[in-house]
Amino acid sequence: GQTLSLTAGSDIGTTYSWSGPNGFTSASQNPTIGGASTLASGTYSVTTTSAAGCTSAVGTTPVTVSATPTVTVSGNATICNGSSTTLTANVSSGTFPYFYTWSPSSSLSCSCSNPTATPTNTTTYSVSINDNAGCVSSTATFTVTLNSLPTVSASASPVTICFGQSTTLSSTASTTAPPLSYLWSTGGTTFSDVVTPASTGNSTYTITVTDANSCTAAATTTVTVNGVP
C-alpha cells in the first residue's frame, strides 16, 4: 500500500529503461509505483543509453513488498460487573511474529494476542499490529459492555425460634434489568420461603438473585434455633 520509489544515477543526455516484476516498465529516471502490492516484489533492472547510442551495463535492485497485517477483535461483548472476558486479536496476512498495541491497557492482563479484560465500566478497546517486517495494521476496536449486578438483602422472621418451629425467609432485590429469578439454598424459587430447621444452633440460608442479563448477587441470613427444654 505504500509508494515504491526507484532511483537511477543521473547522466546528462541519456535515456532510461526500467523493467521489473508484474510487467513493470518505465522510461523515467526515478519512477514510482503508488499503492504497491506484493506483486511488486522482485528485482528491478535499469539501463541507460547515451546520446551516442551507447548502452550501459544493467543496474539492479531487489525490492520486497510485505503484506500489511489486518486485525479484528472478538470476545464477550457483554459481561457482569466484577467479571472478566478474554479479547482475541485475530490477525491475517503480515509477517510473523506480531507485536500488539492495546488501548486502554490498564484493565488488560498483557500486551499479547489474547489479553484478559477486567473493565470497571463499559469500555471500547482498540488494538493495532506491528509485524516483523515493520508493517502496521489499521486499528480494530471492540466494546465490552459492563452490566451492573442486582442488589439483594435477606432476612428471617422470627430470627430466633425453638426447635421444631418454622421461620419465614424473605428477600428484597432490585435490578436495572428485570425480571429477577430467585433461588434459596433450601431450593425455594420465590422471594420468600418458609423453613423448619433440622437442628439446633445457627442455620444460615442464602438467596441468589439473577437478572435478565444473567448477572447474579447473593445474600445470607442466619436463624438461631434453641433447644426445647
mmCIF file of C-alpha atoms in Angstrom:
data_model
loop_
_atom_site.group_PDB
_atom_site.id
_atom_site.type_symbol
_atom_site.label_atom_id
_atom_site.label_comp_id
_atom_site.label_asym_id
_atom_site.label_seq_id
_atom_site.Cartn_x
_atom_site.Cartn_y
_atom_site.Cartn_z
ATOM 1 C CA GLY A 1 0.000 0.000 0.000
ATOM 2 C CA GLN A 2 2.975 2.333 0.273
ATOM 3 C CA THR A 3 4.761 4.071 -2.618
ATOM 4 C CA LEU A 4 7.762 2.283 -4.083
ATOM 5 C CA SER A 5 10.394 4.746 -5.336
ATOM 6 C CA LEU A 6 13.142 3.626 -7.731
ATOM 7 C CA THR A 7 16.206 5.782 -8.333
ATOM 8 C CA ALA A 8 18.850 5.664 -11.062
ATOM 9 C CA GLY A 9 22.034 7.755 -11.155
ATOM 10 C CA SER A 10 21.835 10.799 -13.420
ATOM 11 C CA ASP A 11 23.786 11.151 -16.665
ATOM 12 C CA ILE A 12 23.225 14.152 -18.922
ATOM 13 C CA GLY A 13 21.834 13.272 -22.312
ATOM 14 C CA THR A 14 20.862 9.677 -21.505
ATOM 15 C CA THR A 15 17.576 7.833 -21.681
ATOM 16 C CA TYR A 16 16.426 5.293 -19.098
ATOM 17 C CA SER A 17 14.820 1.902 -19.499
ATOM 18 C CA TRP A 18 13.398 0.217 -16.411
ATOM 19 C CA SER A 19 11.836 -3.228 -16.190
ATOM 20 C CA GLY A 20 10.630 -5.265 -13.241
ATOM 21 C CA PRO A 21 8.080 -7.623 -11.748
ATOM 22 C CA ASN A 22 4.414 -7.710 -12.731
ATOM 23 C CA GLY A 23 5.179 -6.243 -16.186
ATOM 24 C CA PHE A 24 6.645 -3.015 -14.851
ATOM 25 C CA THR A 25 8.401 -0.725 -17.380
ATOM 26 C CA SER A 26 9.344 2.937 -17.225
ATOM 27 C CA ALA A 27 11.439 5.455 -19.141
ATOM 28 C CA SER A 28 11.737 7.781 -16.138
ATOM 29 C CA GLN A 29 14.979 8.253 -14.276
ATOM 30 C CA ASN A 30 13.246 7.873 -10.886
ATOM 31 C CA PRO A 31 9.897 6.113 -11.376
ATOM 32 C CA THR A 32 7.441 5.385 -8.595
ATOM 33 C CA ILE A 33 4.764 2.766 -8.068
ATOM 34 C CA GLY A 34 1.917 4.066 -5.917
ATOM 35 C CA GLY A 35 -0.001 1.706 -3.666
ATOM 36 C CA ALA A 36 2.436 -1.122 -4.301
ATOM 37 C CA SER A 37 1.104 -4.654 -3.799
ATOM 38 C CA THR A 38 3.035 -7.808 -3.010
ATOM 39 C CA LEU A 39 3.121 -8.462 -6.780
ATOM 40 C CA ALA A 40 5.672 -5.639 -6.961
ATOM 41 C CA SER A 41 8.238 -7.763 -5.098
ATOM 42 C CA GLY A 42 11.273 -8.837 -7.104
ATOM 43 C CA THR A 43 14.323 -7.443 -8.874
ATOM 44 C CA TYR A 44 14.140 -4.204 -10.841
ATOM 45 C CA SER A 45 16.592 -3.522 -13.678
ATOM 46 C CA VAL A 46 17.618 -0.320 -15.410
ATOM 47 C CA THR A 47 19.889 0.574 -18.315
ATOM 48 C CA THR A 48 20.825 3.955 -19.704
ATOM 49 C CA THR A 49 21.537 4.838 -23.315
ATOM 50 C CA SER A 50 23.698 7.811 -24.166
ATOM 51 C CA ALA A 51 23.083 10.296 -26.945
ATOM 52 C CA ALA A 52 25.745 8.444 -28.920
ATOM 53 C CA GLY A 53 23.740 5.236 -28.678
ATOM 54 C CA CYS A 54 25.922 3.512 -26.103
ATOM 55 C CA THR A 55 24.031 1.390 -23.563
ATOM 56 C CA SER A 56 25.188 0.914 -20.023
ATOM 57 C CA ALA A 57 25.516 -2.323 -18.121
ATOM 58 C CA VAL A 58 22.358 -3.367 -16.279
ATOM 59 C CA GLY A 59 21.840 -1.981 -12.789
ATOM 60 C CA THR A 60 19.577 -3.959 -10.482
ATOM 61 C CA THR A 61 17.917 -3.523 -7.109
ATOM 62 C CA PRO A 62 15.868 -6.054 -5.133
ATOM 63 C CA VAL A 63 12.543 -4.989 -3.633
ATOM 64 C CA THR A 64 10.331 -6.767 -1.098
ATOM 65 C CA VAL A 65 6.762 -5.579 -0.633
ATOM 66 C CA SER A 66 5.365 -7.166 2.530
ATOM 67 C CA ALA A 67 1.664 -7.729 3.068
ATOM 68 C CA THR A 68 0.178 -5.289 5.584
ATOM 69 C CA PRO A 69 -1.362 -7.172 8.536
ATOM 70 C CA THR A 70 -5.083 -6.881 9.195
ATOM 71 C CA VAL A 71 -6.661 -7.423 12.605
ATOM 72 C CA THR A 72 -10.110 -7.961 14.078
ATOM 73 C CA VAL A 73 -11.089 -8.430 17.734
ATOM 74 C CA SER A 74 -13.501 -10.942 19.263
ATOM 75 C CA GLY A 75 -14.651 -11.651 22.816
ATOM 76 C CA ASN A 76 -17.712 -11.434 25.065
ATOM 77 C CA ALA A 77 -19.410 -8.149 24.248
ATOM 78 C CA THR A 78 -21.422 -8.140 27.484
ATOM 79 C CA ILE A 79 -20.221 -9.127 30.968
ATOM 80 C CA CYS A 80 -21.303 -8.529 34.555
ATOM 81 C CA ASN A 81 -19.566 -6.147 36.937
ATOM 82 C CA GLY A 82 -16.586 -7.878 38.529
ATOM 83 C CA SER A 83 -16.251 -10.399 35.706
ATOM 84 C CA SER A 84 -13.577 -10.715 33.021
ATOM 85 C CA THR A 85 -13.504 -11.623 29.355
ATOM 86 C CA THR A 86 -10.743 -12.706 27.004
ATOM 87 C CA LEU A 87 -10.166 -10.455 23.994
ATOM 88 C CA THR A 88 -8.712 -12.170 20.943
ATOM 89 C CA ALA A 89 -6.809 -10.273 18.245
ATOM 90 C CA ASN A 90 -7.348 -12.206 15.010
ATOM 91 C CA VAL A 91 -4.524 -11.396 12.592
ATOM 92 C CA SER A 92 -4.413 -12.203 8.902
ATOM 93 C CA SER A 93 -1.549 -11.603 6.450
ATOM 94 C CA GLY A 94 1.578 -9.802 7.560
ATOM 95 C CA THR A 95 4.872 -11.330 8.662
ATOM 96 C CA PHE A 96 5.082 -13.290 11.918
ATOM 97 C CA PRO A 97 5.883 -12.565 14.739
ATOM 98 C CA TYR A 98 3.326 -9.881 15.544
ATOM 99 C CA PHE A 99 3.569 -7.146 18.173
ATOM 100 C CA TYR A 100 0.338 -5.881 19.746
ATOM 101 C CA THR A 101 -0.555 -2.392 20.958
ATOM 102 C CA TRP A 102 -3.767 -2.295 23.020
ATOM 103 C CA SER A 103 -5.565 0.725 24.421
ATOM 104 C CA PRO A 104 -6.584 1.294 27.139
ATOM 105 C CA SER A 105 -4.128 -1.184 28.596
ATOM 106 C CA SER A 106 -4.740 -0.546 32.307
ATOM 107 C CA SER A 107 -7.512 -3.169 32.605
ATOM 108 C CA LEU A 108 -5.789 -5.773 30.398
ATOM 109 C CA SER A 109 -3.605 -8.622 31.625
ATOM 110 C CA CYS A 110 -0.949 -8.333 28.884
ATOM 111 C CA SER A 111 0.048 -6.772 25.554
ATOM 112 C CA CYS A 112 -0.472 -10.082 23.791
ATOM 113 C CA SER A 113 -2.854 -11.665 21.307
ATOM 114 C CA ASN A 114 -5.327 -12.850 23.988
ATOM 115 C CA PRO A 115 -5.392 -10.462 26.963
ATOM 116 C CA THR A 116 -7.883 -10.842 29.791
ATOM 117 C CA ALA A 117 -10.005 -7.706 30.163
ATOM 118 C CA THR A 118 -11.437 -6.711 33.552
ATOM 119 C CA PRO A 119 -13.074 -3.341 32.922
ATOM 120 C CA THR A 120 -14.618 -1.217 35.657
ATOM 121 C CA ASN A 121 -17.138 0.320 33.263
ATOM 122 C CA THR A 122 -18.243 -0.100 29.659
ATOM 123 C CA THR A 123 -15.014 0.173 27.659
ATOM 124 C CA THR A 124 -14.047 0.283 23.989
ATOM 125 C CA TYR A 125 -10.697 -1.429 23.425
ATOM 126 C CA SER A 126 -8.524 -0.839 20.361
ATOM 127 C CA VAL A 127 -5.585 -2.816 19.003
ATOM 128 C CA SER A 128 -3.106 -2.416 16.172
ATOM 129 C CA ILE A 129 -0.413 -4.788 14.956
ATOM 130 C CA ASN A 130 3.218 -4.251 14.051
ATOM 131 C CA ASP A 131 4.638 -7.228 12.212
ATOM 132 C CA ASN A 132 8.183 -8.470 11.802
ATOM 133 C CA ALA A 133 8.533 -6.596 8.511
ATOM 134 C CA GLY A 134 7.723 -3.292 10.220
ATOM 135 C CA CYS A 135 4.272 -3.040 8.649
ATOM 136 C CA VAL A 136 1.462 -1.611 10.775
ATOM 137 C CA SER A 137 -2.179 -2.637 10.599
ATOM 138 C CA SER A 138 -5.145 -0.348 10.820
ATOM 139 C CA THR A 139 -6.779 -0.160 14.249
ATOM 140 C CA ALA A 140 -9.573 -2.551 15.244
ATOM 141 C CA THR A 141 -11.978 -1.796 18.100
ATOM 142 C CA PHE A 142 -14.215 -3.882 20.357
ATOM 143 C CA THR A 143 -16.639 -2.650 23.011
ATOM 144 C CA VAL A 144 -17.226 -4.574 26.240
ATOM 145 C CA THR A 145 -20.486 -3.548 27.895
ATOM 146 C CA LEU A 146 -20.416 -3.878 31.696
ATOM 147 C CA ASN A 147 -23.771 -4.653 33.302
ATOM 148 C CA SER A 148 -24.372 -3.824 36.956
ATOM 149 C CA LEU A 149 -25.202 -6.557 39.454
ATOM 150 C CA PRO A 150 -28.606 -6.744 41.139
ATOM 151 C CA THR A 151 -28.767 -5.681 44.777
ATOM 152 C CA VAL A 152 -30.222 -8.137 47.293
ATOM 153 C CA SER A 153 -30.729 -8.495 51.037
ATOM 154 C CA ALA A 154 -32.096 -11.350 53.118
ATOM 155 C CA SER A 155 -33.827 -11.621 56.486
ATOM 156 C CA ALA A 156 -35.719 -14.098 58.643
ATOM 157 C CA SER A 157 -38.774 -13.591 60.825
ATOM 158 C CA PRO A 158 -38.591 -14.586 63.541
ATOM 159 C CA VAL A 159 -34.818 -14.715 63.655
ATOM 160 C CA THR A 160 -34.810 -16.810 66.855
ATOM 161 C CA ILE A 161 -37.041 -19.868 67.198
ATOM 162 C CA CYS A 162 -37.351 -23.044 69.201
ATOM 163 C CA PHE A 163 -36.520 -26.403 67.697
ATOM 164 C CA GLY A 164 -39.450 -27.697 65.660
ATOM 165 C CA GLN A 165 -40.785 -24.241 64.868
ATOM 166 C CA SER A 166 -40.701 -22.586 61.432
ATOM 167 C CA THR A 167 -39.475 -19.207 60.263
ATOM 168 C CA THR A 168 -40.095 -17.194 57.135
ATOM 169 C CA LEU A 169 -37.123 -16.253 54.986
ATOM 170 C CA SER A 170 -37.564 -13.065 52.959
ATOM 171 C CA SER A 171 -35.507 -11.126 50.454
ATOM 172 C CA THR A 172 -35.635 -7.737 48.778
ATOM 173 C CA ALA A 173 -33.906 -7.211 45.448
ATOM 174 C CA SER A 174 -33.648 -4.654 42.662
ATOM 175 C CA THR A 175 -32.056 -4.549 39.243
ATOM 176 C CA THR A 176 -31.745 -2.411 36.138
ATOM 177 C CA ALA A 177 -32.547 -5.495 34.038
ATOM 178 C CA PRO A 178 -35.778 -7.131 35.209
ATOM 179 C CA PRO A 179 -37.238 -9.694 35.645
ATOM 180 C CA LEU A 180 -35.482 -11.350 38.562
ATOM 181 C CA SER A 181 -35.303 -15.040 39.381
ATOM 182 C CA TYR A 182 -34.719 -16.352 42.917
ATOM 183 C CA LEU A 183 -33.047 -19.448 44.317
ATOM 184 C CA TRP A 184 -32.728 -20.174 48.038
ATOM 185 C CA SER A 185 -30.233 -22.667 49.403
ATOM 186 C CA THR A 186 -33.324 -24.538 50.582
ATOM 187 C CA GLY A 187 -34.425 -24.974 46.966
ATOM 188 C CA GLY A 188 -37.141 -22.321 47.084
ATOM 189 C CA THR A 189 -37.596 -20.237 43.950
ATOM 190 C CA THR A 190 -39.569 -17.216 45.149
ATOM 191 C CA PHE A 191 -38.524 -14.121 47.064
ATOM 192 C CA SER A 192 -39.610 -15.797 50.339
ATOM 193 C CA ASP A 193 -39.548 -19.297 51.779
ATOM 194 C CA VAL A 194 -40.773 -20.987 54.956
ATOM 195 C CA VAL A 195 -38.256 -23.309 56.624
ATOM 196 C CA THR A 196 -38.159 -25.582 59.661
ATOM 197 C CA PRO A 197 -34.512 -26.018 60.687
ATOM 198 C CA ALA A 198 -33.489 -29.637 61.237
ATOM 199 C CA SER A 199 -31.162 -28.959 64.160
ATOM 200 C CA THR A 200 -30.478 -26.542 66.947
ATOM 201 C CA GLY A 201 -27.855 -23.843 66.760
ATOM 202 C CA ASN A 202 -27.327 -21.341 63.963
ATOM 203 C CA SER A 203 -28.643 -22.127 60.483
ATOM 204 C CA THR A 204 -27.520 -19.896 57.610
ATOM 205 C CA TYR A 205 -29.593 -19.546 54.447
ATOM 206 C CA THR A 206 -28.550 -17.985 51.134
ATOM 207 C CA ILE A 207 -30.663 -16.337 48.461
ATOM 208 C CA THR A 208 -29.189 -15.956 44.950
ATOM 209 C CA VAL A 209 -30.857 -13.488 42.589
ATOM 210 C CA THR A 210 -30.328 -13.478 38.809
ATOM 211 C CA ASP A 211 -31.477 -10.721 36.447
ATOM 212 C CA ALA A 212 -32.221 -10.697 32.719
ATOM 213 C CA ASN A 213 -28.538 -10.063 31.924
ATOM 214 C CA SER A 214 -27.609 -13.282 33.793
ATOM 215 C CA CYS A 215 -25.877 -11.183 36.438
ATOM 216 C CA THR A 216 -26.181 -12.620 39.939
ATOM 217 C CA ALA A 217 -25.909 -11.428 43.524
ATOM 218 C CA ALA A 218 -26.390 -13.262 46.810
ATOM 219 C CA ALA A 219 -27.245 -12.501 50.428
ATOM 220 C CA THR A 220 -27.445 -14.601 53.606
ATOM 221 C CA THR A 221 -29.452 -14.620 56.788
ATOM 222 C CA THR A 222 -28.937 -16.643 59.952
ATOM 223 C CA VAL A 223 -31.608 -18.201 62.143
ATOM 224 C CA THR A 224 -30.884 -19.188 65.743
ATOM 225 C CA VAL A 225 -32.637 -22.404 66.823
ATOM 226 C CA ASN A 226 -32.917 -23.007 70.567
ATOM 227 C CA GLY A 227 -33.399 -26.454 72.046
ATOM 228 C CA VAL A 228 -36.715 -27.265 73.713
ATOM 229 C CA PRO A 229 -36.359 -27.937 77.489
#
